[in-house]
mmCIF file of C-alpha atoms in Angstrom:
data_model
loop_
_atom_site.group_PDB
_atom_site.id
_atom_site.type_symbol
_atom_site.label_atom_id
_atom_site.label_comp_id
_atom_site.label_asym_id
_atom_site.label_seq_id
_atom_site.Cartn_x
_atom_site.Cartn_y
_atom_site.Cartn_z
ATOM 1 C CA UNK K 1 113.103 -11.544 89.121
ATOM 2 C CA UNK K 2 112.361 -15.493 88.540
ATOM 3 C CA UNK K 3 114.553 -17.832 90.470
ATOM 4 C CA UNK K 4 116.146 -20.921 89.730
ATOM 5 C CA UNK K 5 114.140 -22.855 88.086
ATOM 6 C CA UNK K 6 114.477 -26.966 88.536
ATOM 7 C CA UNK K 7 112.539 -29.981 87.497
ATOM 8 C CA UNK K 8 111.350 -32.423 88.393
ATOM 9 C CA UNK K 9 110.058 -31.408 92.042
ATOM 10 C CA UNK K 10 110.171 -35.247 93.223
ATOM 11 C CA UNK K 11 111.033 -38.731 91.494
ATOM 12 C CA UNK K 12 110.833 -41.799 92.799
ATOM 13 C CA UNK K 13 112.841 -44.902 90.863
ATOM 14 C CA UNK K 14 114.298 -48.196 91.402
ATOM 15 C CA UNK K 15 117.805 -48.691 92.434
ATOM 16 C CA UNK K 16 120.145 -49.227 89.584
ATOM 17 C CA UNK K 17 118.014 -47.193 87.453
ATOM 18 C CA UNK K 18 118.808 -44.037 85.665
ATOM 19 C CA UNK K 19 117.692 -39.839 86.478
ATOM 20 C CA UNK K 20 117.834 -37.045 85.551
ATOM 21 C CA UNK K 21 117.473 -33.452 87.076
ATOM 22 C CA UNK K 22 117.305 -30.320 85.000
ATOM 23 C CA UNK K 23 118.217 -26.188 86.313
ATOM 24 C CA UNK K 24 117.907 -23.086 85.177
ATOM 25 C CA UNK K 25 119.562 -20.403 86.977
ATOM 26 C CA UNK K 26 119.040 -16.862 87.683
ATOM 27 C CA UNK K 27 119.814 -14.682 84.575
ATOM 28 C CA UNK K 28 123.289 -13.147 84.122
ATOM 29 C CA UNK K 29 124.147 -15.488 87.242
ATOM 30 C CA UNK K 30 127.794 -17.207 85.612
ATOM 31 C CA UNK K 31 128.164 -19.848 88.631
ATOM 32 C CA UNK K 32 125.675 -22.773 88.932
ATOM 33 C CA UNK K 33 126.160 -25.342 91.765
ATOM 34 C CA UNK K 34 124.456 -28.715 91.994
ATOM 35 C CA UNK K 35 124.384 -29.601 96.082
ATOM 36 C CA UNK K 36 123.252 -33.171 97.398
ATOM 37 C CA UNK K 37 121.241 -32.709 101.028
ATOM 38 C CA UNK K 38 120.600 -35.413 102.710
ATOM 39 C CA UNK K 39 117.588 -35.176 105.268
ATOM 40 C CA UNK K 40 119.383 -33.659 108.474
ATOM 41 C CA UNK K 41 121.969 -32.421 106.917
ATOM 42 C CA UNK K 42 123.256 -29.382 105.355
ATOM 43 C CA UNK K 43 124.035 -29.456 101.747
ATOM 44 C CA UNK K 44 126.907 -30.902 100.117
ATOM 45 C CA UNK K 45 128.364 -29.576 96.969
ATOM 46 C CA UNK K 46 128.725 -32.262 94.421
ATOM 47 C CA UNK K 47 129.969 -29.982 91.411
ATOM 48 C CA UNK K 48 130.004 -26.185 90.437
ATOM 49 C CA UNK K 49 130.730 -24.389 87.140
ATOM 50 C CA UNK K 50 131.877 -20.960 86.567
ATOM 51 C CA UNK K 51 129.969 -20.842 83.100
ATOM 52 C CA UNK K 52 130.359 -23.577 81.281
ATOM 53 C CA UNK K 53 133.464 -25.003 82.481
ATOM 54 C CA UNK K 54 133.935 -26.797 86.258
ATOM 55 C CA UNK K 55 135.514 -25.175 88.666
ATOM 56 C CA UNK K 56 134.765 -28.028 91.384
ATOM 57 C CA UNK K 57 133.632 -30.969 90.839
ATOM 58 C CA UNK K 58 136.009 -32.913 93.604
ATOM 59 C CA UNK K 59 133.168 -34.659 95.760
ATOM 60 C CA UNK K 60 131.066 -36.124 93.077
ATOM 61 C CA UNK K 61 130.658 -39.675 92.503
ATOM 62 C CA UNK K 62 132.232 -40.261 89.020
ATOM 63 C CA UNK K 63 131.543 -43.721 88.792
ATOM 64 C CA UNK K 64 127.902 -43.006 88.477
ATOM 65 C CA UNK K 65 126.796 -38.965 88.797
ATOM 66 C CA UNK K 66 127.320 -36.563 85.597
ATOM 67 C CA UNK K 67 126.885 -33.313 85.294
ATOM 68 C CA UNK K 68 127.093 -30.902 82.095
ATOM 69 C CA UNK K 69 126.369 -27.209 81.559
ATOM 70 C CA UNK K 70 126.762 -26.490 77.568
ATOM 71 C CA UNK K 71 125.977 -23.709 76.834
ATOM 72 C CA UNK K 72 126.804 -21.522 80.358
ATOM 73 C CA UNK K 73 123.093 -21.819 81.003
ATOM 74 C CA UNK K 74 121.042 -24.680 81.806
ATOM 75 C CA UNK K 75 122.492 -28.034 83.623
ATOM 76 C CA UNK K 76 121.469 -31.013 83.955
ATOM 77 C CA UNK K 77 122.742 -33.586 86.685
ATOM 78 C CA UNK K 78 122.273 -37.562 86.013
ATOM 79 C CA UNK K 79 122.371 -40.421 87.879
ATOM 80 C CA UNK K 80 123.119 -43.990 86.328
ATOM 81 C CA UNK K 81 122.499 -46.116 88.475
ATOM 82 C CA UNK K 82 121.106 -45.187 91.260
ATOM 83 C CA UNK K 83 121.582 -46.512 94.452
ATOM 84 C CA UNK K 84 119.796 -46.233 97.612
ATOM 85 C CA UNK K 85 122.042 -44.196 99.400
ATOM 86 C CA UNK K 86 121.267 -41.371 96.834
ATOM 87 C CA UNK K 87 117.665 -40.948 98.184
ATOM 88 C CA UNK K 88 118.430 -37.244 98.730
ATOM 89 C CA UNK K 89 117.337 -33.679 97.830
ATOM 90 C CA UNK K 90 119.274 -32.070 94.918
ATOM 91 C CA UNK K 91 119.597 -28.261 95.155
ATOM 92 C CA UNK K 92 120.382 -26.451 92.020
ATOM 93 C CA UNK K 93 121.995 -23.135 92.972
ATOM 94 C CA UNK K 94 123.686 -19.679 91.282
ATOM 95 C CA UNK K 95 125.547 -16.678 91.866
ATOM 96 C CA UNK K 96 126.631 -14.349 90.262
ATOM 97 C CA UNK K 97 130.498 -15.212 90.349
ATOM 98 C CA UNK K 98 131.134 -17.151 93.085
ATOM 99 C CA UNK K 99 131.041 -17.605 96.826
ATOM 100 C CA UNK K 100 131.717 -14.113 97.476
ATOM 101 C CA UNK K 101 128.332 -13.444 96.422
ATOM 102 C CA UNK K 102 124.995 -14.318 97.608
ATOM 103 C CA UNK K 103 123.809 -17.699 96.539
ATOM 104 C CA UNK K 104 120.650 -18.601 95.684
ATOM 105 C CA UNK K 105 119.082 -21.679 95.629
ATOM 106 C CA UNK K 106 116.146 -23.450 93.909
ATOM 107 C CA UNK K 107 113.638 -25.151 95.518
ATOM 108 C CA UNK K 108 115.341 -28.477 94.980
ATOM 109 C CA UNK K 109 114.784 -32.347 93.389
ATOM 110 C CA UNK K 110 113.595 -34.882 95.976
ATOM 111 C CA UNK K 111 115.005 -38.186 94.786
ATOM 112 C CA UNK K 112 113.854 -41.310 96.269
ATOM 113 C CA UNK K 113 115.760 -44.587 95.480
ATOM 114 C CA UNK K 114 113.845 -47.475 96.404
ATOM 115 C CA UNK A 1 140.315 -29.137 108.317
ATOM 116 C CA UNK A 2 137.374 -25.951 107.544
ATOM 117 C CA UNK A 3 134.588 -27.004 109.665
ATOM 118 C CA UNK A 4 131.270 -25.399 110.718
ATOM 119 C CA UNK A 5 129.514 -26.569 113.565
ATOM 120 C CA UNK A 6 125.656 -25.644 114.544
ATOM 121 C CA UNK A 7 124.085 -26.026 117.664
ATOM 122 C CA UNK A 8 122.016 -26.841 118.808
ATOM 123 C CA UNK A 9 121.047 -29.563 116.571
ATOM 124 C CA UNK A 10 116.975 -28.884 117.465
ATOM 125 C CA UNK A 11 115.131 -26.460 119.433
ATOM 126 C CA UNK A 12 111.506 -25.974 120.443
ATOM 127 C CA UNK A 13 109.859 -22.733 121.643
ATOM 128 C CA UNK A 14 106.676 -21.317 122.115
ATOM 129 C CA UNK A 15 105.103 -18.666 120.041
ATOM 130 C CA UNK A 16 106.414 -15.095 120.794
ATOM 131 C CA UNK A 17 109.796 -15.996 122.446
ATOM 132 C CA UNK A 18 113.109 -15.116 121.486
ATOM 133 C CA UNK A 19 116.153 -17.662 120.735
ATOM 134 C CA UNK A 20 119.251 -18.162 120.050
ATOM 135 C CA UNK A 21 121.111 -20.333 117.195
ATOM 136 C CA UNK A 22 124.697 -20.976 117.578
ATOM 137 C CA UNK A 23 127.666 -21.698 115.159
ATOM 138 C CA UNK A 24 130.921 -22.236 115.633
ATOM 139 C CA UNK A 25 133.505 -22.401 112.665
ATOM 140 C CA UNK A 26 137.021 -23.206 112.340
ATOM 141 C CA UNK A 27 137.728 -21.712 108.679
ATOM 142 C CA UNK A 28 140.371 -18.653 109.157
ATOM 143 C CA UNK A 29 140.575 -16.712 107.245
ATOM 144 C CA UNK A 30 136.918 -16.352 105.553
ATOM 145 C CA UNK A 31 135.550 -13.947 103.293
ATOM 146 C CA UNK A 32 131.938 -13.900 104.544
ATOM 147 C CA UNK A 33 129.679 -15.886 106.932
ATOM 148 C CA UNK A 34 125.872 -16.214 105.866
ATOM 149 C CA UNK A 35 122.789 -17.440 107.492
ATOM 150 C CA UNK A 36 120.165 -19.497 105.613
ATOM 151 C CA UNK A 37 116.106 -20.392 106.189
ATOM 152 C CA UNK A 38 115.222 -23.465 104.588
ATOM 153 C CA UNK A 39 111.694 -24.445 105.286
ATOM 154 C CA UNK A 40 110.483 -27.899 105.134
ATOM 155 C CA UNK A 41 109.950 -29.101 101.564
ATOM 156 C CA UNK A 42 112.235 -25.626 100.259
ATOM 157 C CA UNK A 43 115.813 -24.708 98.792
ATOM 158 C CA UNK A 44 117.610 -22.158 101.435
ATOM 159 C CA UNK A 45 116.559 -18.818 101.631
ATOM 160 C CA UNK A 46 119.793 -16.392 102.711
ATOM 161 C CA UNK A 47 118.770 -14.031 105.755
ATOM 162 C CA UNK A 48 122.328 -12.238 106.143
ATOM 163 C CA UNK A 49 125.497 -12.097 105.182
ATOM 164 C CA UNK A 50 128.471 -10.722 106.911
ATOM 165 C CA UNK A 51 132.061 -9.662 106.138
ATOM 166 C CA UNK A 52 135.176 -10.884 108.532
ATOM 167 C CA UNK A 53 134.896 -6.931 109.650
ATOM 168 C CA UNK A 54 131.739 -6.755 110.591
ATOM 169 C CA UNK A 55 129.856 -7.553 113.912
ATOM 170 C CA UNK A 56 125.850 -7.221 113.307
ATOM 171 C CA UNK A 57 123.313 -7.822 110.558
ATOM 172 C CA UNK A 58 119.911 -7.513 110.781
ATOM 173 C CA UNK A 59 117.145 -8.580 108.965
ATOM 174 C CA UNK A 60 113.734 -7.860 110.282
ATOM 175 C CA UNK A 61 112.847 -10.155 113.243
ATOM 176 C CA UNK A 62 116.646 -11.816 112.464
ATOM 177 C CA UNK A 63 120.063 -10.633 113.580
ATOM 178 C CA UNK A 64 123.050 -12.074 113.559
ATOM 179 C CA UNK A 65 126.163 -11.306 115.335
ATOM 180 C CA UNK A 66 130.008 -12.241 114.487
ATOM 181 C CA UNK A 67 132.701 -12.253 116.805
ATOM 182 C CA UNK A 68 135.929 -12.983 114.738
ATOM 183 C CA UNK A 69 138.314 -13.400 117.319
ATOM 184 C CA UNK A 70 136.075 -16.651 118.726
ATOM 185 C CA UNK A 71 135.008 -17.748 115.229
ATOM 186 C CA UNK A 72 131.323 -17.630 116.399
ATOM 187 C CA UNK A 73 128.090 -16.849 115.126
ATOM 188 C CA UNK A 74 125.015 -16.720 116.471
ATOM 189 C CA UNK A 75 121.486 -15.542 114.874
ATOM 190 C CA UNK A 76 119.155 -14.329 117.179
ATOM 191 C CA UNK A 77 115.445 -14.389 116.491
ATOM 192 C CA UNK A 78 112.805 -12.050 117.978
ATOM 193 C CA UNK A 79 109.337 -12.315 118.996
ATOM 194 C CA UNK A 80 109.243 -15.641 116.838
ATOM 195 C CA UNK A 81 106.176 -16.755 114.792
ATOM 196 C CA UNK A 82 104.998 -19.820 113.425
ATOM 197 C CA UNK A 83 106.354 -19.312 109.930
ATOM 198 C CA UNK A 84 109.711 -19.810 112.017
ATOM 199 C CA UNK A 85 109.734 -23.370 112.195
ATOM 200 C CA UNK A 86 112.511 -24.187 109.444
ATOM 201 C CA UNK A 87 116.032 -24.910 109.613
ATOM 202 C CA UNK A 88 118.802 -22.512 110.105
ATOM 203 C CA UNK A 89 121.947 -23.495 108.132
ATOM 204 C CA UNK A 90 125.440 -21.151 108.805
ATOM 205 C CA UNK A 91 127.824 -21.136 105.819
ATOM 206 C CA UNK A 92 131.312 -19.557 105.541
ATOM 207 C CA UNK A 93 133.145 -19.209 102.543
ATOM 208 C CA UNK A 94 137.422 -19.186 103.333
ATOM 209 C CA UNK A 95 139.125 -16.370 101.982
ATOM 210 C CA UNK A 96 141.424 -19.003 99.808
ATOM 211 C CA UNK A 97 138.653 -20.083 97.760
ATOM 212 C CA UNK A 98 135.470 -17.823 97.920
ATOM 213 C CA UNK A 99 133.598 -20.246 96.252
ATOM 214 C CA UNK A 100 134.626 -23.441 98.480
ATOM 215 C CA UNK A 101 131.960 -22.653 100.501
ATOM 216 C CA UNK A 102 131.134 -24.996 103.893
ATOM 217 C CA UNK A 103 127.686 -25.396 105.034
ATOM 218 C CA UNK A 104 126.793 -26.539 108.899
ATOM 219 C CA UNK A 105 124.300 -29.042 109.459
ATOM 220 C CA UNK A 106 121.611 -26.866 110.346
ATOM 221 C CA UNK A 107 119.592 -25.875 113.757
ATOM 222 C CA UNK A 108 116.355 -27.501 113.290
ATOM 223 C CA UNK A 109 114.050 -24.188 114.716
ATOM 224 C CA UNK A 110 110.335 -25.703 115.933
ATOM 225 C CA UNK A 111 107.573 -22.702 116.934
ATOM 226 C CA UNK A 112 104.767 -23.673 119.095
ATOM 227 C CA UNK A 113 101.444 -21.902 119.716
#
């Protein structure tokens, strides 16, 4: 069974500039979450959809994070601009409905804002 | 407020010893409490995952325990090896909102030979 599937591995960009990150989750899985991790930390959930719709999205940065999921498949999270602070990893994650289910993660998007 | 503490933060052990991870949560009630691997470099990896009813789960060299009446968890790794050394992240999901789940920060695990 493939995984979730996310590109690019690692980016490195200039603050105020734009990125973005692209997942594919596990087949049949209907929940996708995008987490931020910052090094020593555990991850933080900026947004999750049940689908194609967003069933959380309540700790990510508005002003300058976006995150879309058309077709129930495939999302992509952006950045624009990016500041220093969001030098982080980016997990892509699924499930297959929700938290009462195992998650399973991708191996993540290192971002480093210089 | 749901919280999920992890200690301790780091640990170091030599090759072949047993330890100990600890977490400590505050979310009541939950509908499961899971423990994740997530080597250097790697998205988490889950090792167990455990209903409010139940007190053991093994996997392999990993167990972890659940005491629900002291909302602590511990995961207790045997005769540890050098593929080990990764962090160990507890994550419980409230029984509200299944999918509000809260992560710890993470034991950072270090095997030496």
């Amino acid at each position: 069974e493939a995984g979730v599937a996310q590109s690019p591995r690692y980016k490195i960009i200039e603050k105020r500039q734009s990125v973005a990150f692209w997942c594919n989750p596990i087949s049949g899985h209907a929940t996708l979450y995008w987490y931020q991790q910052i090094l020593g930390q555990g991850p933080k959930l900026l947004i999750q959809f049940q689908n194609n719709g967003v069933v959380d999205d309540s700790q990510l940065p508005k002003d300058r994070f976006s995150a879309e999921r058309l077709k129930g498949v495939d999302s992509t999270l952006k950045i624009q601009p990016a500041k220093l602070e969001d030098s982080a990893v980016y997990l892509c994650a699924s499930s297959f409905e929700g938290g009462g289910n195992t998650i399973y993660f991708g191996e993540g998007s290192w971002l480093t804002v210089v | 407020k749901n919280q999920v503490e992890q200690s301790p933060q780091s640990l170091i052990i030599l090759e072949g010893k047993n330890c100990t991870l600890q977490c400590n949560y505050t979310v009541s009630p939950f509908s499961n409490l899971r423990w994740y691997k997530q080597d250097t470099g790697r998205g988490p990896v889950s090792l167990t995952i455990m209903t409010f009813s139940e007190n053991t789960k093994s996997n392999g060299r990993y167990t972890a325990t659940l005491d629900a009446d002291t909302k602590q968890s511990s995961l207790h790794i045997t005769a540890s090896q050098l593929s080990d050394s990764a962090s160990y992240i507890c994550v419980v999901s409230p029984y509200s909102s299944a999918s509000k789940i809260i992560f710890g920060s993470g034991t950072r695990l270090s095997i030496r030979p």
